[in-house]
Amino acid sequence: MGGSSSSQQAAQSQTPTFFTQEELSKLKSEFATGGVEKVKPLLEKKVTGLTNTELNIAVTGDTGTGKSTFINAMRGLCSEDEGAAAVGNTETTMKPTGYPHPNLPNVRYWDLPGTGSTQFIAGSYLREMQFKKYDFFIIVSAGRFRENDAKLAKEIKWLGKRCYFVRSKIDADLYSMRRERKEFDEGAEMEMIRSDCVSGLGKAGIPNTTVFLISSFEPDRYDFNRLKEALEDDLTNIKKRAFILALPIESVEIVRKKNEILKKDIWMLATLSGGVGAIPIPGLSLACDIGILIGAIIHFQECMGLDDASLHRLANRTGKPVEELKAAVKPHLLGKITPDVIARIGWGTAVVTVSALELALNVIPVIGSIFGAGSSFLMTLKILRDALKDLTENAERVVRVAFEIN
């Protein structure tokens, strides 16, 4: 009984989570009447939809609170990187400025003009800022949250969107306190700052609020991880997927979350690759759709931060030489992925254990055991699983080197 239960749990972990019940029913009925060829357009549409999912995050607050630095940190950039939000400039524009993620351009952070004017009216501000386009709002302050912040938060909540309070530059505050006092307790000082922020918001009419204390220069410290988890938890499945895949690799936990998401894409890609018109890969005995296969592995590589541009950005942020980060990655995973690379690495060349794969596949709607043991579906499935496993292990090593994690 114990083995059966654990097998079922293993199988359940492979169940796709990005489909509605209606979509699953349609997949089943289409397969029943037209087989794989009738299912493929539905899967192609879903894969395209997942890739093109838009996530728009609004960041607002007064001028000088560190909005631009925060936006850069959320995208894994420092101010010198290409595409970074300009830091330290006087705010003059009254239009939102969008900053796309470097690898996932449909994920955008929007720097909204400051809210410090004495003429500030929350409703008018949100209309001018095109309120409806944003999935949620982050209000940033470098000190106490002000009356305008509270007004804006009330209006955002009234209009049915989520709002989060971020107290930035906590590292600078703690540094000053540490220099001034002989006895210093960082945890106690943070709680005093947090309580002061919460108390101020309570007096402004927003009680029992969570305030996240962060430093945009130290994303692995203070409340930065708690903030990311809160944002993630409040998003729907498909939006959550986009948010996690866009996170910079700053912890082993983030790398593993990305792995779990990408694993759930693999069966769809394998189904598409297992269709008619596949081309043999040099060095492998089976045919696969090379475009799908290589495109997927390059996407995995970028999501895991192992492409050349991502490694350089991580080196800039952490002060580690890029050569040191690259030394943590197997040489064949650096640079361009080609059919020759796939054959040379040996992804997918081992014997495919059909029974083990069927266990994972029997909960996947429609697909089940329609492909034989020698099919390109199973081979593509195995190649992508092996590739993702390799990339995940290498990304974990890079994180440990970059952030000096044991």
mmCIF file of C-alpha atoms in Angstrom:
data_model
loop_
_atom_site.group_PDB
_atom_site.id
_atom_site.type_symbol
_atom_site.label_atom_id
_atom_site.label_comp_id
_atom_site.label_asym_id
_atom_site.label_seq_id
_atom_site.Cartn_x
_atom_site.Cartn_y
_atom_site.Cartn_z
ATOM 1 C CA MET A 1 0.000 0.000 0.000
ATOM 2 C CA GLY A 2 2.837 2.402 0.907
ATOM 3 C CA GLY A 3 4.540 1.955 -2.500
ATOM 4 C CA SER A 4 1.268 2.469 -4.355
ATOM 5 C CA SER A 5 0.540 5.655 -2.417
ATOM 6 C CA SER A 6 3.980 7.125 -3.074
ATOM 7 C CA SER A 7 3.705 6.197 -6.759
ATOM 8 C CA GLN A 8 0.385 8.013 -6.991
ATOM 9 C CA GLN A 9 1.890 11.066 -5.297
ATOM 10 C CA ALA A 10 4.801 11.038 -7.750
ATOM 11 C CA ALA A 11 2.365 10.831 -10.624
ATOM 12 C CA GLN A 12 0.191 13.615 -9.238
ATOM 13 C CA SER A 13 3.197 15.945 -9.072
ATOM 14 C CA GLN A 14 3.357 15.735 -12.862
ATOM 15 C CA THR A 15 -0.240 16.830 -13.364
ATOM 16 C CA PRO A 16 -0.376 20.061 -15.376
ATOM 17 C CA THR A 17 -1.690 22.994 -13.349
ATOM 18 C CA PHE A 18 -2.092 25.594 -16.083
ATOM 19 C CA PHE A 19 -5.295 24.153 -17.598
ATOM 20 C CA THR A 20 -8.859 24.928 -16.623
ATOM 21 C CA GLN A 21 -11.275 22.040 -16.225
ATOM 22 C CA GLU A 22 -12.976 23.182 -19.424
ATOM 23 C CA GLU A 23 -9.682 23.029 -21.322
ATOM 24 C CA LEU A 24 -8.956 19.531 -20.025
ATOM 25 C CA SER A 25 -12.406 18.349 -21.125
ATOM 26 C CA LYS A 26 -11.856 19.808 -24.582
ATOM 27 C CA LEU A 27 -8.475 18.076 -24.867
ATOM 28 C CA LYS A 28 -10.093 14.740 -24.067
ATOM 29 C CA SER A 29 -12.972 15.173 -26.528
ATOM 30 C CA GLU A 30 -10.702 16.409 -29.330
ATOM 31 C CA PHE A 31 -8.363 13.469 -28.852
ATOM 32 C CA ALA A 32 -11.292 11.045 -28.874
ATOM 33 C CA THR A 33 -12.434 12.314 -32.287
ATOM 34 C CA GLY A 34 -9.166 13.242 -34.005
ATOM 35 C CA GLY A 35 -6.184 11.830 -32.117
ATOM 36 C CA VAL A 36 -2.905 13.651 -31.574
ATOM 37 C CA GLU A 37 -3.196 15.868 -34.644
ATOM 38 C CA LYS A 38 -6.432 17.372 -33.314
ATOM 39 C CA VAL A 39 -4.898 17.949 -29.879
ATOM 40 C CA LYS A 40 -1.724 19.633 -31.153
ATOM 41 C CA PRO A 41 -3.330 23.019 -32.046
ATOM 42 C CA LEU A 42 -4.808 23.239 -28.535
ATOM 43 C CA LEU A 43 -1.421 22.539 -26.970
ATOM 44 C CA GLU A 44 0.321 24.996 -29.306
ATOM 45 C CA LYS A 45 -2.155 27.671 -28.235
ATOM 46 C CA LYS A 46 -1.561 26.879 -24.556
ATOM 47 C CA VAL A 47 2.248 26.931 -24.905
ATOM 48 C CA THR A 48 2.061 30.263 -26.757
ATOM 49 C CA GLY A 49 -0.306 31.624 -24.119
ATOM 50 C CA LEU A 50 2.018 30.639 -21.285
ATOM 51 C CA THR A 51 5.014 32.196 -23.044
ATOM 52 C CA ASN A 52 3.120 35.421 -23.778
ATOM 53 C CA THR A 53 1.447 35.825 -20.372
ATOM 54 C CA GLU A 54 1.688 39.474 -19.372
ATOM 55 C CA LEU A 55 2.444 40.570 -15.834
ATOM 56 C CA ASN A 56 2.447 44.302 -15.094
ATOM 57 C CA ILE A 57 3.633 45.461 -11.686
ATOM 58 C CA ALA A 58 3.231 49.115 -10.671
ATOM 59 C CA VAL A 59 5.788 50.678 -8.319
ATOM 60 C CA THR A 60 4.890 54.036 -6.822
ATOM 61 C CA GLY A 61 5.831 56.284 -3.935
ATOM 62 C CA ASP A 62 7.492 59.644 -3.431
ATOM 63 C CA THR A 63 10.593 60.804 -5.317
ATOM 64 C CA GLY A 64 13.846 59.596 -3.754
ATOM 65 C CA THR A 65 12.405 56.505 -2.061
ATOM 66 C CA GLY A 66 14.435 54.078 -4.190
ATOM 67 C CA LYS A 67 11.778 52.982 -6.690
ATOM 68 C CA SER A 68 14.235 52.681 -9.579
ATOM 69 C CA THR A 69 16.761 50.708 -7.530
ATOM 70 C CA PHE A 70 13.965 48.397 -6.378
ATOM 71 C CA ILE A 71 12.757 47.847 -9.970
ATOM 72 C CA ASN A 72 16.305 46.997 -11.020
ATOM 73 C CA ALA A 73 16.721 44.571 -8.117
ATOM 74 C CA MET A 74 13.495 42.755 -9.004
ATOM 75 C CA ARG A 75 14.824 42.280 -12.548
ATOM 76 C CA GLY A 76 18.309 41.191 -11.441
ATOM 77 C CA LEU A 77 19.996 44.367 -12.707
ATOM 78 C CA CYS A 78 22.304 47.000 -11.304
ATOM 79 C CA SER A 79 22.266 50.608 -12.477
ATOM 80 C CA GLU A 80 25.090 50.105 -15.030
ATOM 81 C CA ASP A 81 23.335 47.254 -16.866
ATOM 82 C CA GLU A 82 21.685 47.788 -20.211
ATOM 83 C CA GLY A 83 17.970 48.464 -19.765
ATOM 84 C CA ALA A 84 18.294 49.441 -16.091
ATOM 85 C CA ALA A 85 16.047 52.115 -14.647
ATOM 86 C CA ALA A 86 17.961 55.363 -14.156
ATOM 87 C CA VAL A 87 18.859 55.846 -10.489
ATOM 88 C CA GLY A 88 19.188 59.193 -8.700
ATOM 89 C CA ASN A 89 17.520 61.341 -11.346
ATOM 90 C CA THR A 90 15.079 64.088 -10.359
ATOM 91 C CA GLU A 91 11.571 63.027 -11.271
ATOM 92 C CA THR A 92 10.037 65.253 -13.939
ATOM 93 C CA THR A 93 7.751 62.980 -15.974
ATOM 94 C CA MET A 94 4.090 62.450 -15.248
ATOM 95 C CA LYS A 95 3.853 59.278 -17.332
ATOM 96 C CA PRO A 96 4.441 55.685 -16.184
ATOM 97 C CA THR A 97 7.710 54.211 -17.468
ATOM 98 C CA GLY A 98 7.753 50.485 -18.197
ATOM 99 C CA TYR A 99 10.851 48.316 -17.663
ATOM 100 C CA PRO A 100 10.663 44.809 -19.180
ATOM 101 C CA HIS A 101 12.460 41.800 -17.751
ATOM 102 C CA PRO A 102 15.646 41.178 -19.802
ATOM 103 C CA ASN A 103 14.710 37.578 -20.718
ATOM 104 C CA LEU A 104 10.913 37.625 -20.306
ATOM 105 C CA PRO A 105 9.797 40.926 -21.853
ATOM 106 C CA ASN A 106 6.111 40.317 -21.107
ATOM 107 C CA VAL A 107 6.902 40.777 -17.402
ATOM 108 C CA ARG A 108 7.148 44.533 -16.816
ATOM 109 C CA TYR A 109 7.745 46.757 -13.812
ATOM 110 C CA TRP A 110 6.268 50.255 -14.145
ATOM 111 C CA ASP A 111 7.815 53.244 -12.406
ATOM 112 C CA LEU A 112 4.906 55.550 -11.614
ATOM 113 C CA PRO A 113 5.471 59.273 -10.899
ATOM 114 C CA GLY A 114 5.803 60.319 -7.275
ATOM 115 C CA THR A 115 2.807 60.939 -5.033
ATOM 116 C CA GLY A 116 4.296 63.745 -2.955
ATOM 117 C CA SER A 117 2.322 66.698 -4.309
ATOM 118 C CA THR A 118 0.041 68.519 -1.864
ATOM 119 C CA GLN A 119 -2.544 68.558 -4.681
ATOM 120 C CA PHE A 120 -2.477 64.748 -4.878
ATOM 121 C CA ILE A 121 -5.868 63.089 -5.473
ATOM 122 C CA ALA A 122 -5.716 59.285 -5.419
ATOM 123 C CA GLY A 123 -8.581 58.623 -7.838
ATOM 124 C CA SER A 124 -7.314 61.080 -10.451
ATOM 125 C CA TYR A 125 -3.766 59.764 -10.073
ATOM 126 C CA LEU A 126 -4.844 56.168 -10.731
ATOM 127 C CA ARG A 127 -6.910 57.148 -13.772
ATOM 128 C CA GLU A 128 -3.949 59.031 -15.244
ATOM 129 C CA MET A 129 -1.653 56.096 -14.501
ATOM 130 C CA GLN A 130 -3.971 53.683 -16.414
ATOM 131 C CA PHE A 131 -4.887 51.786 -13.250
ATOM 132 C CA LYS A 132 -6.517 48.787 -14.976
ATOM 133 C CA LYS A 133 -3.373 47.544 -16.726
ATOM 134 C CA TYR A 134 -1.530 46.623 -13.485
ATOM 135 C CA ASP A 135 -1.823 43.297 -11.695
ATOM 136 C CA PHE A 136 -0.847 44.830 -8.350
ATOM 137 C CA PHE A 137 0.796 47.902 -6.808
ATOM 138 C CA ILE A 138 3.873 48.293 -4.625
ATOM 139 C CA ILE A 139 4.119 51.521 -2.603
ATOM 140 C CA VAL A 140 7.736 52.323 -1.666
ATOM 141 C CA SER A 141 8.813 54.640 1.137
ATOM 142 C CA ALA A 142 12.263 55.427 2.529
ATOM 143 C CA GLY A 143 10.845 56.556 5.891
ATOM 144 C CA ARG A 144 7.372 56.799 7.345
ATOM 145 C CA PHE A 145 4.523 56.190 4.956
ATOM 146 C CA ARG A 146 2.751 59.475 4.320
ATOM 147 C CA GLU A 147 -0.867 60.511 4.035
ATOM 148 C CA ASN A 148 -0.741 60.283 0.228
ATOM 149 C CA ASP A 149 0.507 56.690 0.440
ATOM 150 C CA ALA A 150 -2.463 55.800 2.621
ATOM 151 C CA LYS A 151 -4.920 57.590 0.329
ATOM 152 C CA LEU A 152 -3.550 55.748 -2.674
ATOM 153 C CA ALA A 153 -3.666 52.371 -0.916
ATOM 154 C CA LYS A 154 -7.315 52.881 0.072
ATOM 155 C CA GLU A 155 -8.263 53.748 -3.504
ATOM 156 C CA ILE A 156 -6.345 50.750 -4.904
ATOM 157 C CA LYS A 157 -8.109 48.429 -2.472
ATOM 158 C CA TRP A 158 -11.508 49.986 -3.232
ATOM 159 C CA LEU A 159 -10.922 49.365 -6.956
ATOM 160 C CA GLY A 160 -10.213 45.674 -6.276
ATOM 161 C CA LYS A 161 -6.427 45.470 -6.695
ATOM 162 C CA ARG A 162 -3.782 44.350 -4.234
ATOM 163 C CA CYS A 163 -1.302 46.770 -2.729
ATOM 164 C CA TYR A 164 1.951 46.121 -0.833
ATOM 165 C CA PHE A 165 3.972 48.462 1.392
ATOM 166 C CA VAL A 166 7.768 48.370 1.047
ATOM 167 C CA ARG A 167 10.079 50.289 3.383
ATOM 168 C CA SER A 168 13.332 50.660 1.430
ATOM 169 C CA LYS A 169 16.939 51.511 2.380
ATOM 170 C CA ILE A 170 16.755 49.559 5.640
ATOM 171 C CA ASP A 171 20.477 48.751 5.342
ATOM 172 C CA ALA A 172 21.394 52.463 5.467
ATOM 173 C CA ASP A 173 19.172 53.039 8.505
ATOM 174 C CA LEU A 174 20.640 50.110 10.406
ATOM 175 C CA TYR A 175 24.178 51.187 9.504
ATOM 176 C CA SER A 176 23.555 54.657 10.980
ATOM 177 C CA MET A 177 22.046 53.205 14.152
ATOM 178 C CA ARG A 178 24.941 50.785 14.553
ATOM 179 C CA ARG A 179 27.449 53.648 14.421
ATOM 180 C CA GLU A 180 25.526 55.751 16.945
ATOM 181 C CA ARG A 181 24.923 53.128 19.636
ATOM 182 C CA LYS A 182 27.241 51.065 21.767
ATOM 183 C CA GLU A 183 24.645 48.335 22.171
ATOM 184 C CA PHE A 184 22.835 47.391 18.998
ATOM 185 C CA ASP A 185 20.252 44.658 18.344
ATOM 186 C CA GLU A 186 19.424 44.541 14.629
ATOM 187 C CA GLY A 187 16.294 42.420 15.061
ATOM 188 C CA ALA A 188 14.882 44.705 17.742
ATOM 189 C CA GLU A 189 15.648 47.835 15.716
ATOM 190 C CA MET A 190 13.923 46.377 12.646
ATOM 191 C CA GLU A 191 10.817 45.604 14.704
ATOM 192 C CA MET A 192 10.753 49.186 15.994
ATOM 193 C CA ILE A 193 10.957 50.549 12.426
ATOM 194 C CA ARG A 194 8.283 48.112 11.276
ATOM 195 C CA SER A 195 5.983 49.000 14.193
ATOM 196 C CA ASP A 196 6.436 52.699 13.493
ATOM 197 C CA CYS A 197 5.415 52.183 9.830
ATOM 198 C CA VAL A 198 2.420 50.043 10.763
ATOM 199 C CA SER A 199 1.351 52.513 13.452
ATOM 200 C CA GLY A 200 1.532 55.433 11.016
ATOM 201 C CA LEU A 201 -0.566 53.602 8.443
ATOM 202 C CA GLY A 202 -3.054 52.639 11.146
ATOM 203 C CA LYS A 203 -3.517 56.307 12.108
ATOM 204 C CA ALA A 204 -4.080 57.086 8.418
ATOM 205 C CA GLY A 205 -6.901 54.561 8.291
ATOM 206 C CA ILE A 206 -5.118 51.365 7.151
ATOM 207 C CA PRO A 207 -4.911 49.051 10.185
ATOM 208 C CA ASN A 208 -3.076 45.722 10.573
ATOM 209 C CA THR A 209 -0.871 46.227 7.522
ATOM 210 C CA THR A 210 2.171 44.134 6.615
ATOM 211 C CA VAL A 211 5.223 46.284 5.873
ATOM 212 C CA PHE A 212 8.280 44.730 4.196
ATOM 213 C CA LEU A 213 11.675 46.134 5.210
ATOM 214 C CA ILE A 214 14.160 45.703 2.370
ATOM 215 C CA SER A 215 17.477 46.721 0.910
ATOM 216 C CA SER A 216 17.522 46.623 -2.887
ATOM 217 C CA PHE A 217 21.299 46.102 -2.681
ATOM 218 C CA GLU A 218 20.970 43.004 -0.487
ATOM 219 C CA PRO A 219 18.170 40.876 -1.987
ATOM 220 C CA ASP A 220 19.080 37.857 0.124
ATOM 221 C CA ARG A 221 18.609 39.724 3.452
ATOM 222 C CA TYR A 222 15.886 41.389 5.544
ATOM 223 C CA ASP A 223 12.319 40.984 4.202
ATOM 224 C CA PHE A 224 13.070 40.774 0.481
ATOM 225 C CA ASN A 225 12.343 37.043 0.238
ATOM 226 C CA ARG A 226 9.165 37.453 2.310
ATOM 227 C CA LEU A 227 8.002 40.144 -0.095
ATOM 228 C CA LYS A 228 8.597 37.924 -3.135
ATOM 229 C CA GLU A 229 6.715 35.051 -1.477
ATOM 230 C CA ALA A 230 3.772 37.346 -0.657
ATOM 231 C CA LEU A 231 3.584 38.589 -4.263
ATOM 232 C CA GLU A 232 3.819 35.026 -5.558
ATOM 233 C CA ASP A 233 1.142 33.681 -3.215
ATOM 234 C CA ASP A 234 -1.400 36.294 -4.271
ATOM 235 C CA LEU A 235 -1.100 35.624 -8.017
ATOM 236 C CA THR A 236 -3.164 33.155 -10.045
ATOM 237 C CA ASN A 237 -1.465 30.074 -11.510
ATOM 238 C CA ILE A 238 -0.441 31.464 -14.895
ATOM 239 C CA LYS A 239 0.569 34.892 -13.547
ATOM 240 C CA LYS A 240 2.430 33.198 -10.688
ATOM 241 C CA ARG A 241 4.330 31.134 -13.264
ATOM 242 C CA ALA A 242 5.467 34.293 -15.084
ATOM 243 C CA PHE A 243 6.484 35.978 -11.822
ATOM 244 C CA ILE A 244 8.606 33.059 -10.577
ATOM 245 C CA LEU A 245 10.323 32.497 -13.924
ATOM 246 C CA ALA A 246 11.227 36.218 -13.988
ATOM 247 C CA LEU A 247 12.819 36.205 -10.507
ATOM 248 C CA PRO A 248 16.619 36.587 -10.436
ATOM 249 C CA ILE A 249 18.381 33.443 -9.214
ATOM 250 C CA GLU A 250 19.310 34.635 -5.717
ATOM 251 C CA SER A 251 18.640 31.470 -3.747
ATOM 252 C CA VAL A 252 18.561 27.716 -4.220
ATOM 253 C CA GLU A 253 14.870 27.829 -3.347
ATOM 254 C CA ILE A 254 14.109 30.125 -6.315
ATOM 255 C CA VAL A 255 16.031 27.810 -8.656
ATOM 256 C CA ARG A 256 14.006 24.820 -7.438
ATOM 257 C CA LYS A 257 10.701 26.681 -7.834
ATOM 258 C CA LYS A 258 11.624 27.437 -11.437
ATOM 259 C CA ASN A 259 12.487 23.779 -11.970
ATOM 260 C CA GLU A 260 9.038 22.670 -10.742
ATOM 261 C CA ILE A 261 7.296 25.070 -13.111
ATOM 262 C CA LEU A 262 9.372 24.171 -16.166
ATOM 263 C CA LYS A 263 8.907 20.447 -15.513
ATOM 264 C CA LYS A 264 5.167 20.936 -15.946
ATOM 265 C CA ASP A 265 5.700 22.398 -19.426
ATOM 266 C CA ILE A 266 7.703 19.451 -20.696
ATOM 267 C CA TRP A 267 4.869 17.028 -21.501
ATOM 268 C CA MET A 268 3.217 19.614 -23.766
ATOM 269 C CA LEU A 269 6.454 20.324 -25.614
ATOM 270 C CA ALA A 270 7.117 16.587 -25.960
ATOM 271 C CA THR A 271 3.642 16.029 -27.425
ATOM 272 C CA LEU A 272 4.223 18.755 -30.004
ATOM 273 C CA SER A 273 7.664 17.386 -30.801
ATOM 274 C CA GLY A 274 6.287 13.852 -31.143
ATOM 275 C CA GLY A 275 4.146 14.722 -34.165
ATOM 276 C CA VAL A 276 4.631 14.332 -37.894
ATOM 277 C CA GLY A 277 7.544 16.001 -39.671
ATOM 278 C CA ALA A 278 10.185 15.357 -37.024
ATOM 279 C CA ILE A 279 13.844 15.385 -38.081
ATOM 280 C CA PRO A 280 16.553 13.017 -36.796
ATOM 281 C CA ILE A 281 19.110 14.582 -34.491
ATOM 282 C CA PRO A 282 22.711 13.732 -35.429
ATOM 283 C CA GLY A 283 24.049 11.135 -33.012
ATOM 284 C CA LEU A 284 20.593 10.040 -31.830
ATOM 285 C CA SER A 285 18.581 7.244 -33.327
ATOM 286 C CA LEU A 286 15.180 8.908 -32.985
ATOM 287 C CA ALA A 287 13.575 11.865 -34.706
ATOM 288 C CA CYS A 288 12.428 14.941 -32.786
ATOM 289 C CA ASP A 289 11.283 18.431 -33.691
ATOM 290 C CA ILE A 290 14.649 20.140 -33.369
ATOM 291 C CA GLY A 291 13.162 23.634 -33.254
ATOM 292 C CA ILE A 292 10.922 22.817 -30.285
ATOM 293 C CA LEU A 293 13.678 20.919 -28.500
ATOM 294 C CA ILE A 294 16.384 23.551 -28.830
ATOM 295 C CA GLY A 295 13.961 26.437 -28.226
ATOM 296 C CA ALA A 296 12.839 24.796 -24.970
ATOM 297 C CA ILE A 297 16.391 24.186 -23.724
ATOM 298 C CA ILE A 298 17.429 27.786 -24.512
ATOM 299 C CA HIS A 299 14.331 28.987 -22.612
ATOM 300 C CA PHE A 300 15.298 26.759 -19.644
ATOM 301 C CA GLN A 301 18.835 28.157 -19.804
ATOM 302 C CA GLU A 302 17.589 31.772 -19.683
ATOM 303 C CA CYS A 303 15.061 31.121 -16.892
ATOM 304 C CA MET A 304 17.845 29.549 -14.826
ATOM 305 C CA GLY A 305 20.115 32.548 -15.428
ATOM 306 C CA LEU A 306 22.780 30.503 -17.221
ATOM 307 C CA ASP A 307 22.889 32.402 -20.510
ATOM 308 C CA ASP A 308 25.902 34.651 -20.978
ATOM 309 C CA ALA A 309 24.062 37.945 -20.437
ATOM 310 C CA SER A 310 22.434 36.738 -17.199
ATOM 311 C CA LEU A 311 25.763 35.533 -15.790
ATOM 312 C CA HIS A 312 27.356 38.909 -16.527
ATOM 313 C CA ARG A 313 24.464 40.712 -14.810
ATOM 314 C CA LEU A 314 24.793 38.460 -11.762
ATOM 315 C CA ALA A 315 28.541 39.112 -11.657
ATOM 316 C CA ASN A 316 27.907 42.879 -11.725
ATOM 317 C CA ARG A 317 25.401 42.657 -8.870
ATOM 318 C CA THR A 318 27.419 40.400 -6.589
ATOM 319 C CA GLY A 319 30.916 41.684 -7.358
ATOM 320 C CA LYS A 320 32.048 38.178 -8.298
ATOM 321 C CA PRO A 321 34.228 37.761 -11.408
ATOM 322 C CA VAL A 322 32.084 36.326 -14.208
ATOM 323 C CA GLU A 323 34.788 33.704 -14.806
ATOM 324 C CA GLU A 324 34.234 32.441 -11.252
ATOM 325 C CA LEU A 325 30.505 32.045 -11.900
ATOM 326 C CA LYS A 326 31.089 30.340 -15.238
ATOM 327 C CA ALA A 327 33.529 27.925 -13.594
ATOM 328 C CA ALA A 328 30.566 26.577 -11.598
ATOM 329 C CA VAL A 329 28.762 25.657 -14.839
ATOM 330 C CA LYS A 330 29.580 22.636 -16.975
ATOM 331 C CA PRO A 331 31.264 23.957 -20.151
ATOM 332 C CA HIS A 332 28.716 22.375 -22.509
ATOM 333 C CA LEU A 333 25.890 24.345 -20.831
ATOM 334 C CA LEU A 334 27.549 27.681 -21.625
ATOM 335 C CA GLY A 335 26.921 29.280 -24.984
ATOM 336 C CA LYS A 336 24.753 28.202 -27.883
ATOM 337 C CA ILE A 337 22.663 25.017 -27.741
ATOM 338 C CA THR A 338 22.772 23.055 -31.027
ATOM 339 C CA PRO A 339 21.821 19.517 -32.160
ATOM 340 C CA ASP A 340 25.493 18.566 -31.927
ATOM 341 C CA VAL A 341 25.627 19.769 -28.314
ATOM 342 C CA ILE A 342 22.557 17.665 -27.445
ATOM 343 C CA ALA A 343 24.117 14.567 -29.024
ATOM 344 C CA ARG A 344 27.544 15.189 -27.446
ATOM 345 C CA ILE A 345 26.160 15.651 -23.940
ATOM 346 C CA GLY A 346 24.157 12.455 -24.242
ATOM 347 C CA TRP A 347 20.810 13.832 -23.120
ATOM 348 C CA GLY A 348 18.252 11.211 -24.028
ATOM 349 C CA THR A 349 20.708 8.559 -25.187
ATOM 350 C CA ALA A 350 20.118 6.293 -22.192
ATOM 351 C CA VAL A 351 17.458 3.606 -22.418
ATOM 352 C CA VAL A 352 14.001 5.072 -21.854
ATOM 353 C CA THR A 353 12.332 3.240 -19.015
ATOM 354 C CA VAL A 354 8.799 3.118 -20.303
ATOM 355 C CA SER A 355 7.219 1.837 -17.127
ATOM 356 C CA ALA A 356 8.589 4.742 -15.080
ATOM 357 C CA LEU A 357 7.518 7.269 -17.675
ATOM 358 C CA GLU A 358 4.059 5.750 -18.011
ATOM 359 C CA LEU A 359 3.643 6.122 -14.261
ATOM 360 C CA ALA A 360 4.240 9.851 -14.634
ATOM 361 C CA LEU A 361 2.148 10.088 -17.797
ATOM 362 C CA ASN A 362 -0.961 8.199 -16.805
ATOM 363 C CA VAL A 363 -2.356 11.236 -14.992
ATOM 364 C CA ILE A 364 -1.715 13.560 -17.911
ATOM 365 C CA PRO A 365 -4.972 14.122 -19.764
ATOM 366 C CA VAL A 366 -5.248 12.606 -23.227
ATOM 367 C CA ILE A 367 -1.622 11.558 -23.695
ATOM 368 C CA GLY A 368 -1.491 8.492 -21.444
ATOM 369 C CA SER A 369 0.157 5.622 -23.330
ATOM 370 C CA ILE A 370 -0.712 6.620 -26.915
ATOM 371 C CA PHE A 371 2.964 6.819 -27.822
ATOM 372 C CA GLY A 372 5.086 3.708 -28.082
ATOM 373 C CA ALA A 373 8.335 3.000 -26.277
ATOM 374 C CA GLY A 374 10.380 4.078 -29.281
ATOM 375 C CA SER A 375 8.487 7.260 -30.042
ATOM 376 C CA SER A 376 10.029 10.689 -30.418
ATOM 377 C CA PHE A 377 7.543 11.843 -27.768
ATOM 378 C CA LEU A 378 9.245 9.753 -25.095
ATOM 379 C CA MET A 379 12.696 10.653 -26.367
ATOM 380 C CA THR A 380 11.916 14.388 -26.372
ATOM 381 C CA LEU A 381 10.402 14.037 -22.910
ATOM 382 C CA LYS A 382 13.578 12.408 -21.650
ATOM 383 C CA ILE A 383 15.930 14.877 -23.359
ATOM 384 C CA LEU A 384 14.087 17.844 -21.878
ATOM 385 C CA ARG A 385 13.956 16.279 -18.424
ATOM 386 C CA ASP A 386 17.673 15.498 -18.508
ATOM 387 C CA ALA A 387 18.482 18.995 -19.812
ATOM 388 C CA LEU A 388 16.388 20.698 -17.120
ATOM 389 C CA LYS A 389 17.957 18.528 -14.402
ATOM 390 C CA ASP A 390 21.466 19.507 -15.575
ATOM 391 C CA LEU A 391 20.594 23.196 -15.822
ATOM 392 C CA THR A 392 18.962 23.198 -12.382
ATOM 393 C CA GLU A 393 21.989 21.596 -10.715
ATOM 394 C CA ASN A 394 24.312 24.092 -12.405
ATOM 395 C CA ALA A 395 22.120 27.069 -11.452
ATOM 396 C CA GLU A 396 22.226 25.928 -7.822
ATOM 397 C CA ARG A 397 26.034 25.844 -7.978
ATOM 398 C CA VAL A 398 26.118 29.362 -9.453
ATOM 399 C CA VAL A 399 23.873 30.675 -6.654
ATOM 400 C CA ARG A 400 26.115 29.131 -4.011
ATOM 401 C CA VAL A 401 29.214 30.728 -5.545
ATOM 402 C CA ALA A 402 27.567 34.125 -6.160
ATOM 403 C CA PHE A 403 26.087 34.475 -2.675
ATOM 404 C CA GLU A 404 28.654 32.340 -0.825
ATOM 405 C CA ILE A 405 26.093 29.812 0.384
ATOM 406 C CA ASN A 406 27.470 26.606 1.860
#
